[in-house]
Short mmCIF file of C-alpha atoms and ligand atoms in Angstrom, two decimals:
data_model
loop_
_atom_site.label_atom_id
_atom_site.label_comp_id
_atom_site.label_asym_id
_atom_site.label_seq_id
_atom_site.Cartn_x
_atom_site.Cartn_y
_atom_site.Cartn_z
CA UNK A 3 161.17 308.77 100.53
CA UNK A 4 158.90 305.74 100.17
CA UNK A 5 160.24 302.34 99.12
CA UNK A 6 157.90 299.66 97.80
CA UNK A 7 159.55 296.24 97.93
CA UNK A 8 157.59 294.76 95.05
CA UNK A 9 159.31 291.40 94.47
CA UNK A 10 162.27 289.29 95.55
CA UNK A 11 161.72 289.89 99.25
CA UNK A 12 160.07 286.54 99.91
CA UNK A 13 161.90 284.38 97.38
CA UNK A 14 165.05 284.24 95.27
CA UNK A 15 163.81 285.70 92.01
CA UNK A 16 161.49 288.30 90.38
CA UNK A 17 163.42 291.16 91.96
CA UNK A 18 161.73 294.56 91.82
CA UNK A 19 161.86 297.66 94.00
CA UNK A 20 160.09 301.02 93.45
CA UNK A 21 161.14 304.29 95.08
CA UNK A 22 158.83 307.31 95.35
CA UNK A 23 160.00 310.85 95.91
CA UNK A 24 157.02 313.25 95.85
CA UNK A 25 155.45 312.85 92.39
CA UNK A 26 158.13 310.64 90.87
CA UNK A 27 158.66 306.91 90.99
CA UNK A 28 161.78 305.08 89.84
CA UNK A 29 161.72 301.30 89.41
CA UNK A 30 164.82 299.18 90.03
CA UNK A 31 164.80 295.82 88.19
CA UNK A 32 161.82 293.70 87.17
CA UNK A 33 162.83 290.05 87.08
CA UNK A 34 161.15 286.70 86.65
CA UNK A 35 160.88 283.78 89.07
CA UNK A 36 162.54 281.04 87.04
CA UNK A 37 161.43 277.93 88.98
CA UNK A 38 157.79 278.84 88.22
CA UNK A 39 158.61 278.96 84.51
CA UNK A 40 160.45 275.64 84.67
CA UNK A 41 157.50 274.02 86.47
CA UNK A 42 155.07 275.52 83.99
CA UNK A 43 157.06 274.27 81.03
CA UNK A 44 157.17 270.84 82.58
CA UNK A 45 153.37 270.73 82.79
CA UNK A 46 152.59 272.34 79.47
CA UNK A 47 155.51 270.86 77.52
CA UNK A 48 155.95 274.22 75.90
CA UNK A 49 159.36 275.63 75.17
CA UNK A 50 158.52 279.30 74.53
CA UNK A 51 158.12 281.81 77.35
CA UNK A 52 154.38 282.33 77.98
CA UNK A 53 152.43 285.62 77.82
CA UNK A 54 152.25 288.32 80.53
CA UNK A 55 148.93 287.01 81.81
CA UNK A 56 150.19 283.43 82.05
CA UNK A 57 153.41 284.57 83.70
CA UNK A 58 151.36 286.47 86.30
CA UNK A 59 149.08 283.50 86.93
CA UNK A 60 151.99 281.15 87.63
CA UNK A 61 153.68 283.68 89.93
CA UNK A 62 156.64 284.25 87.62
CA UNK A 63 156.31 288.07 87.48
CA UNK A 64 156.61 290.51 90.39
CA UNK A 65 153.16 291.70 91.42
CA UNK A 66 153.63 295.28 90.23
CA UNK A 67 149.87 295.83 90.23
CA UNK A 68 150.47 296.97 93.79
CA UNK A 69 151.76 300.19 92.21
CA UNK A 70 148.28 300.77 90.71
CA UNK A 71 146.69 300.36 94.13
CA UNK A 72 149.17 302.83 95.62
CA UNK A 73 148.49 305.35 92.83
CA UNK A 74 152.15 305.19 91.79
CA UNK A 75 151.75 303.75 88.31
CA UNK A 76 151.39 307.04 86.38
CA UNK A 77 154.35 308.51 88.23
CA UNK A 78 156.94 305.98 87.01
CA UNK A 79 159.71 307.91 85.19
CA UNK A 80 162.34 305.20 84.76
CA UNK A 81 163.03 301.49 84.99
CA UNK A 82 166.70 300.94 85.80
CA UNK A 83 168.15 297.43 85.43
CA UNK A 84 171.38 296.68 87.32
CA UNK A 85 172.51 293.59 85.42
CA UNK A 86 171.50 291.05 82.78
CA UNK A 87 170.28 288.12 84.88
CA UNK A 88 166.70 287.10 84.17
CA UNK A 89 165.65 287.39 87.81
CA UNK A 90 166.39 291.13 87.41
CA UNK A 91 165.79 291.81 83.70
CA UNK A 92 163.43 289.07 82.52
CA UNK A 93 160.20 290.74 83.66
CA UNK A 94 160.88 294.10 81.96
CA UNK A 95 159.75 292.98 78.47
CA UNK A 96 156.38 292.03 79.97
CA UNK A 97 155.68 294.89 82.39
CA UNK A 98 157.28 297.94 80.68
CA UNK A 99 154.23 298.67 78.53
CA UNK A 100 152.29 299.42 81.72
CA UNK A 101 154.61 302.42 82.17
CA UNK A 102 154.79 303.84 78.62
CA UNK A 103 156.62 307.03 79.59
CA UNK A 104 159.27 305.33 81.71
CA UNK A 105 162.77 305.27 80.24
CA UNK A 106 164.50 301.90 80.35
CA UNK A 107 168.07 302.40 81.54
CA UNK A 108 170.86 299.78 81.52
CA UNK A 109 174.51 299.15 80.62
CA UNK A 110 175.31 298.09 77.01
CA UNK A 111 175.54 294.34 77.74
CA UNK A 112 172.30 294.32 79.77
CA UNK A 113 170.58 296.28 77.01
CA UNK A 114 171.92 293.87 74.35
CA UNK A 115 170.47 290.90 76.27
CA UNK A 116 167.20 292.81 76.66
CA UNK A 117 167.08 293.41 72.88
CA UNK A 118 167.68 289.72 72.27
CA UNK A 119 164.76 288.76 74.55
CA UNK A 120 162.46 291.22 72.77
CA UNK A 121 163.55 289.79 69.43
CA UNK A 122 163.13 286.15 70.52
CA UNK A 123 159.72 286.75 72.13
CA UNK A 124 158.58 289.09 69.31
CA UNK A 125 157.73 291.89 71.75
CA UNK A 126 157.71 295.56 70.70
CA UNK A 127 158.02 298.30 73.30
CA UNK A 128 157.66 302.05 72.85
CA UNK A 129 159.48 303.08 76.02
CA UNK A 130 162.44 305.42 75.50
CA UNK A 131 165.81 303.72 76.10
CA UNK A 132 169.04 304.91 77.58
CA UNK A 133 172.25 302.89 77.44
CA UNK A 134 174.70 303.99 80.13
CA UNK A 135 178.34 303.06 80.57
CA UNK A 136 179.66 301.70 83.86
CA UNK A 137 180.97 304.48 86.11
CA UNK A 138 178.88 307.10 84.32
CA UNK A 139 175.99 309.33 85.43
CA UNK A 140 172.61 310.10 83.93
CA UNK A 141 169.97 312.63 84.89
CA UNK A 142 166.36 311.42 85.08
CA UNK A 143 163.83 314.19 84.66
CA UNK A 144 160.83 313.89 86.95
CA UNK A 145 157.82 316.05 87.75
CA UNK A 146 159.07 317.07 91.18
CA UNK A 147 162.71 317.46 90.19
CA UNK A 148 165.77 315.99 88.52
CA UNK A 149 167.54 312.91 89.80
CA UNK A 150 171.16 312.11 89.17
CA UNK A 151 171.65 308.36 88.79
CA UNK A 152 175.20 307.01 89.17
CA UNK A 153 176.11 303.62 87.75
CA UNK A 154 179.06 302.26 89.71
CA UNK A 155 180.89 299.22 88.34
CA UNK A 156 180.77 296.13 90.52
CA UNK A 157 181.59 292.43 90.15
CA UNK A 158 179.06 289.57 90.09
CA UNK A 159 178.73 286.69 87.61
CA UNK A 160 177.87 288.33 84.33
CA UNK A 161 179.19 291.35 82.43
CA UNK A 162 178.79 295.06 83.16
CA UNK A 163 177.03 294.86 86.53
CA UNK A 164 176.40 298.11 88.38
CA UNK A 165 175.47 299.46 91.78
CA UNK A 166 172.99 302.31 91.33
CA UNK A 167 173.06 305.47 93.44
CA UNK A 168 170.00 307.69 92.96
CA UNK A 169 170.59 311.20 94.27
CA UNK A 170 167.42 312.90 95.54
CA UNK A 171 166.86 315.99 97.66
CA UNK A 172 165.93 313.59 100.46
CA UNK A 173 169.31 311.82 100.29
CA UNK A 174 170.77 308.97 98.24
CA UNK A 175 168.91 305.74 97.52
CA UNK A 176 171.48 303.00 96.88
CA UNK A 177 170.61 299.76 95.07
CA UNK A 178 173.17 296.93 95.55
CA UNK A 179 171.77 293.86 93.76
CA UNK A 180 173.63 291.59 92.89
CA UNK A 181 177.30 291.70 93.76
CA UNK A 182 180.35 290.19 95.40
CA UNK A 183 183.64 292.00 95.94
CA UNK A 184 186.00 290.31 93.47
CA UNK A 185 189.47 291.80 93.22
CA UNK A 186 190.54 289.29 90.53
CA UNK A 187 187.67 289.04 88.04
CA UNK A 188 188.47 287.07 84.88
CA UNK A 189 186.84 289.68 82.62
CA UNK A 190 186.55 293.37 83.48
CA UNK A 191 187.84 295.48 86.35
CA UNK A 192 187.55 295.00 90.14
CA UNK A 193 184.72 296.94 91.83
CA UNK A 194 185.05 300.71 91.81
CA UNK A 195 185.83 301.16 95.53
CA UNK A 196 186.95 304.75 94.97
CA UNK A 197 183.55 305.78 93.64
CA UNK A 198 181.77 303.92 96.46
CA UNK A 199 183.73 305.93 99.02
CA UNK A 200 182.95 309.18 97.20
CA UNK A 201 179.21 308.45 97.13
CA UNK A 202 179.27 307.45 100.80
CA UNK A 203 180.64 310.88 101.72
CA UNK A 204 177.52 312.50 100.30
CA UNK A 205 175.30 310.53 102.70
CA UNK A 206 173.32 307.44 101.81
CA UNK A 207 169.81 307.37 103.17
CA UNK A 208 168.61 303.90 102.13
CA UNK A 209 170.51 300.80 101.02
CA UNK A 210 168.70 297.87 99.40
CA UNK A 211 171.19 295.02 99.42
CA UNK A 212 171.75 291.47 98.09
CA UNK A 213 171.50 289.35 101.25
CA UNK A 214 171.32 285.85 99.76
CA UNK A 215 174.45 284.60 101.54
CA UNK A 216 174.43 286.98 104.50
CA UNK A 217 174.28 283.89 106.72
CA UNK A 218 177.44 282.36 105.25
CA UNK A 219 180.48 283.20 107.37
CA UNK A 220 183.06 283.95 104.73
CA UNK A 221 184.09 286.22 101.94
CA UNK A 222 182.91 284.70 98.63
CA UNK A 223 186.02 283.61 96.68
CA UNK A 224 187.06 285.34 93.49
CA UNK A 225 186.15 284.09 90.02
CA UNK A 226 189.88 283.38 89.71
CA UNK A 227 189.35 280.42 92.07
CA UNK A 228 186.63 279.00 89.81
CA UNK A 229 189.08 279.36 86.93
CA UNK A 230 191.65 277.28 88.83
CA UNK A 231 189.01 274.66 89.70
CA UNK A 232 188.12 274.37 86.02
CA UNK A 233 191.73 274.04 84.91
CA UNK A 234 192.14 271.23 87.41
CA UNK A 235 188.82 269.52 86.52
CA UNK A 236 189.58 269.53 82.78
CA UNK A 237 193.12 268.20 83.34
CA UNK A 238 191.60 264.98 84.72
CA UNK A 239 189.89 264.16 81.44
CA UNK A 240 192.56 261.79 80.18
CA UNK A 241 190.68 259.37 77.93
CA UNK A 242 190.93 260.90 74.48
CA UNK A 243 188.06 258.81 73.16
CA UNK A 244 185.55 259.71 75.86
CA UNK A 245 182.74 262.22 75.60
CA UNK A 246 183.19 265.55 77.39
CA UNK A 247 180.35 267.91 78.34
CA UNK A 248 180.71 271.04 80.47
CA UNK A 249 177.59 272.81 81.65
CA UNK A 250 177.35 276.25 83.26
CA UNK A 251 175.31 279.48 83.44
CA UNK A 252 174.94 280.86 79.92
CA UNK A 253 175.19 284.46 81.17
CA UNK A 254 178.53 283.79 82.89
CA UNK A 255 180.86 285.02 80.15
CA UNK A 256 183.98 284.97 82.38
CA UNK A 257 183.32 281.32 83.28
CA UNK A 258 182.77 280.46 79.62
CA UNK A 259 186.11 282.10 78.85
CA UNK A 260 187.87 279.86 81.39
CA UNK A 261 186.14 276.78 79.93
CA UNK A 262 187.39 277.74 76.46
CA UNK A 263 190.92 278.63 77.64
CA UNK A 264 191.47 275.27 79.38
CA UNK A 265 189.23 273.36 77.00
CA UNK A 266 191.64 274.22 74.21
CA UNK A 267 194.37 272.34 76.05
CA UNK A 268 192.34 269.14 75.58
CA UNK A 269 192.82 269.72 71.81
CA UNK A 270 189.13 269.14 71.22
CA UNK A 271 186.85 271.28 69.11
CA UNK A 272 184.73 273.44 71.43
CA UNK A 273 181.06 273.60 70.51
CA UNK A 274 178.46 275.74 72.33
CA UNK A 275 174.89 274.48 72.02
CA UNK A 276 171.51 276.10 72.42
CA UNK A 277 169.38 279.19 72.43
CA UNK A 278 170.28 280.53 75.84
CA UNK A 279 174.06 280.43 75.28
CA UNK A 280 173.44 281.94 71.88
CA UNK A 281 171.52 284.85 73.45
CA UNK A 282 174.28 285.82 75.89
CA UNK A 283 177.23 285.16 73.55
CA UNK A 284 175.63 287.30 70.82
CA UNK A 285 175.09 290.09 73.36
CA UNK A 286 178.73 289.82 74.52
CA UNK A 287 179.95 289.95 70.91
CA UNK A 288 177.79 293.02 70.29
CA UNK A 289 179.50 294.92 73.10
CA UNK A 290 182.93 293.56 72.21
CA UNK A 291 183.29 291.45 75.37
CA UNK A 292 183.67 287.96 73.92
CA UNK A 293 187.43 287.33 73.66
CA UNK A 294 186.98 283.62 72.82
CA UNK A 295 184.57 283.99 69.90
CA UNK A 296 187.05 282.70 67.31
CA UNK A 297 187.78 279.57 69.36
CA UNK A 298 184.25 278.22 69.50
CA UNK A 299 181.52 276.96 67.25
CA UNK A 300 178.06 278.25 68.21
CA UNK A 301 174.99 276.21 67.27
CA UNK A 302 171.51 277.50 67.94
CA UNK A 303 168.60 275.65 66.36
CA UNK A 304 167.46 272.20 67.37
CA UNK A 305 168.03 270.76 63.91
CA UNK A 306 171.63 272.03 63.82
CA UNK A 307 172.19 270.79 67.35
CA UNK A 308 170.83 267.31 66.63
CA UNK A 309 172.84 266.84 63.46
CA UNK A 310 175.99 267.89 65.35
CA UNK A 311 175.20 265.47 68.20
CA UNK A 312 174.90 262.67 65.66
CA UNK A 313 178.46 263.41 64.55
CA UNK A 314 179.61 263.71 68.16
CA UNK A 315 178.13 260.29 69.00
CA UNK A 316 180.38 258.62 66.43
CA UNK A 317 183.48 260.66 67.24
CA UNK A 318 183.02 261.64 70.87
CA UNK A 319 186.69 262.21 71.64
CA UNK A 320 186.87 265.02 69.11
CA UNK A 321 184.63 267.52 70.88
CA UNK A 322 184.14 269.48 74.07
CA UNK A 323 180.44 270.27 74.31
CA UNK A 324 179.28 273.31 76.30
CA UNK A 325 175.57 273.46 77.04
CA UNK A 326 172.94 274.54 79.56
CA UNK A 327 171.06 272.20 81.86
CA UNK A 328 173.20 272.38 85.02
CA UNK A 329 170.01 272.65 87.08
CA UNK A 330 168.64 269.66 85.08
CA UNK A 331 165.93 271.93 83.70
CA UNK A 332 163.43 269.76 81.82
CA UNK A 333 163.87 270.23 78.07
CA UNK A 334 167.39 271.68 78.37
CA UNK A 335 170.00 270.15 76.06
CA UNK A 336 171.77 268.28 78.86
CA UNK A 337 168.43 266.93 80.10
CA UNK A 338 167.61 265.70 76.60
CA UNK A 339 171.06 264.11 76.19
CA UNK A 340 170.80 262.35 79.56
CA UNK A 341 167.33 261.06 78.66
CA UNK A 342 168.61 259.66 75.33
CA UNK A 343 166.37 262.10 73.44
CA UNK A 344 169.22 263.16 71.14
CA UNK A 345 171.51 261.15 68.83
CA UNK A 346 174.35 261.42 71.37
CA UNK A 347 174.10 258.45 73.73
CA UNK A 348 176.25 258.81 76.84
CA UNK A 349 178.21 255.76 77.94
CA UNK A 350 180.72 254.49 80.48
CA UNK A 351 183.76 256.74 80.85
CA UNK A 352 182.16 259.86 79.33
CA UNK A 353 182.55 263.02 81.39
CA UNK A 354 180.07 265.64 82.56
CA UNK A 355 181.47 268.65 84.43
CA UNK A 356 178.99 270.86 86.30
CA UNK A 357 180.56 274.31 86.55
CA UNK A 358 177.68 275.36 88.79
CA UNK A 359 176.09 274.54 92.09
CA UNK A 360 172.48 273.54 92.56
CA UNK A 361 170.32 276.63 93.15
CA UNK A 362 168.59 275.54 96.35
CA UNK A 363 164.93 275.29 95.37
CA UNK A 364 162.96 272.04 95.71
CA UNK A 365 162.41 271.85 91.95
CA UNK A 366 166.13 272.14 91.16
CA UNK A 367 167.24 269.78 93.91
CA UNK A 368 164.82 267.06 92.75
CA UNK A 369 165.63 267.53 89.06
CA UNK A 370 169.39 267.35 89.61
CA UNK A 371 169.05 264.37 91.89
CA UNK A 372 167.21 262.47 89.17
CA UNK A 373 169.72 263.54 86.52
CA UNK A 374 172.76 262.53 88.60
CA UNK A 375 171.25 259.07 89.21
CA UNK A 376 170.72 258.53 85.48
CA UNK A 377 174.29 259.66 84.71
CA UNK A 378 175.75 257.32 87.32
CA UNK A 379 173.69 254.43 85.97
CA UNK A 380 175.30 254.99 82.57
CA UNK A 381 178.77 254.98 84.17
CA UNK A 382 179.41 258.65 83.33
CA UNK A 383 182.14 260.38 85.35
CA UNK A 384 180.64 263.43 87.08
CA UNK A 385 182.51 266.40 88.50
CA UNK A 386 180.13 268.71 90.29
CA UNK A 387 180.38 272.12 92.07
CA UNK A 388 183.29 273.32 89.92
CA UNK A 389 182.03 276.74 90.87
CA UNK A 390 182.14 279.80 93.07
CA UNK A 391 179.12 282.02 93.59
CA UNK A 392 178.65 285.53 92.25
CA UNK A 393 176.86 286.59 95.43
CA UNK A 394 178.78 288.12 98.29
CA UNK A 395 178.76 286.43 101.69
CA UNK A 396 178.75 288.00 105.15
CA UNK A 397 182.23 289.54 104.91
CA UNK A 398 181.58 291.09 101.47
CA UNK A 399 178.41 292.57 102.98
CA UNK A 400 180.23 293.83 106.07
CA UNK A 401 182.75 295.59 103.80
CA UNK A 402 179.97 297.20 101.78
CA UNK A 403 178.16 298.44 104.90
CA UNK A 404 181.39 299.81 106.36
CA UNK A 405 182.17 301.70 103.16
CA UNK A 406 178.66 303.05 102.53
CA UNK A 407 177.45 303.65 106.11
CA UNK A 408 173.81 303.99 105.01
CA UNK A 409 171.20 305.34 107.41
CA UNK A 410 168.70 302.56 106.62
CA UNK A 411 169.25 299.00 105.44
CA UNK A 412 166.70 296.84 103.61
CA UNK A 413 167.89 293.28 102.93
CA UNK A 414 166.76 291.86 99.56
CA UNK A 415 167.17 288.87 97.23
CA UNK A 416 165.95 286.05 99.45
CA UNK A 417 163.30 284.61 101.68
CA UNK A 418 162.82 286.26 105.07
CA UNK A 419 164.86 283.39 106.46
CA UNK A 420 167.78 284.24 104.11
CA UNK A 421 167.49 287.98 104.82
CA UNK A 422 167.42 287.67 108.62
CA UNK A 423 171.22 287.17 109.02
CA UNK A 424 171.68 290.52 107.24
CA UNK A 425 169.66 292.16 110.03
CA UNK A 426 171.92 290.41 112.56
CA UNK A 427 175.00 291.72 110.76
CA UNK A 428 173.47 295.22 110.77
CA UNK A 429 172.88 294.90 114.53
CA UNK A 430 176.57 294.03 115.02
CA UNK A 431 177.35 297.29 113.26
CA UNK A 432 175.02 299.35 115.45
CA UNK A 433 171.77 299.38 113.45
CA UNK A 434 168.46 298.97 115.28
CA UNK A 435 165.92 296.53 113.91
CA UNK A 436 162.64 298.27 113.08
CA UNK A 437 164.31 301.70 113.22
CA UNK A 438 167.31 301.63 110.87
CA UNK A 439 167.28 298.04 109.60
CA UNK A 440 164.10 296.65 108.12
CA UNK A 441 162.74 293.29 107.01
CA UNK A 442 160.24 293.80 104.25
CA UNK A 443 157.97 291.53 102.25
CA UNK A 444 156.59 291.65 98.71
CA UNK A 445 154.20 294.55 98.14
CA UNK A 446 155.02 296.37 101.38
CA UNK A 447 155.83 300.11 101.54
CA UNK A 448 158.46 301.52 103.88
CA UNK A 449 158.33 305.26 104.63
CA UNK A 450 161.83 306.41 105.50
ZN1 ZN B 508 172.50 288.22 89.39
#
């Protein structure tokens, strides 16, 4: 078995891994590196996502041309996407045409988001598609054999996330990006521990694993804790005439549900703004996973949004506004509101709740710092970090390793610095660095 760690092994983003068994190659995820896109948009003042060539030039796509150099490109039989986040899914619309015979395989929600991206970017693909339910199996037909792929439900921070176990005659390849063990998710079931134990019994050869917070000594709290934090944060908004904005990840449907549930107690009308929220909410509705649809108003286009914000400026106590921009992304609705580029002018006593934490990249840190200063200058009340992460920390990872007992471990989803603590954890559990635990980098091939 050969594993090419194509992207996401030197940064947080553009995740992509390719596995070769004889004459067959299976790709796991093809994401984008979002900070590069944000920076690009800042320079070009362009709102649309650029073309494949531009995305490659700015380092936003995984460098899958390495597969051409390895002679793997014509052998790709499938592209499997584990969940709907853009750092896992967002590259597929741009690279899939390079592998015309590869089936694209994903759960219904992930596929619905994928369809929405294709529609928005006006991209047509000829690749065959396969929508798979969580906790189901699918057989991929290759040249050298058949491969049973198992899609095991896990918890993270969007809907219908799966671990993928690929059964080969050389053992099981197990892909565990992204996850945390959440026994009290707000939407959906807890992780399928039973199935994990069953797969482990069959013998896992290689585990590629989300190691982002492997250096954090804890178990990542449940989404239920974020729900409590939100209930508390919203209960402090007492002034009925003040403005109220909550910003969070648009793909985080469970979090949005909590915002709506407690937002309703403020007796304000709840209005979701913007293209990104629209994309994920529409996908959730399509797969029947949007329990709060009837309690919100969803506005998409800039004209609609601006005419609503004009109303909201005059009657700010009437609405709870939900929008993107928690990383202070230039051009996002929150960024435009803060910069007085919309008819809604924030003033003393208005509230902005960040149901997020700053994703630690220089771009985000600087952008948020600037935004927070502007908000404070206006006298806006800020509540920040009303959030728990969707990525497991060291104790989630220890539990996964103890259940799966893989032969080889490859840490993923971070810089080498972020992946190193995973190697230390593996050492604690008896793995030997360089023999059974491996640090890889983008474009490298491990023969296992
Ligand atoms: Zn994710």
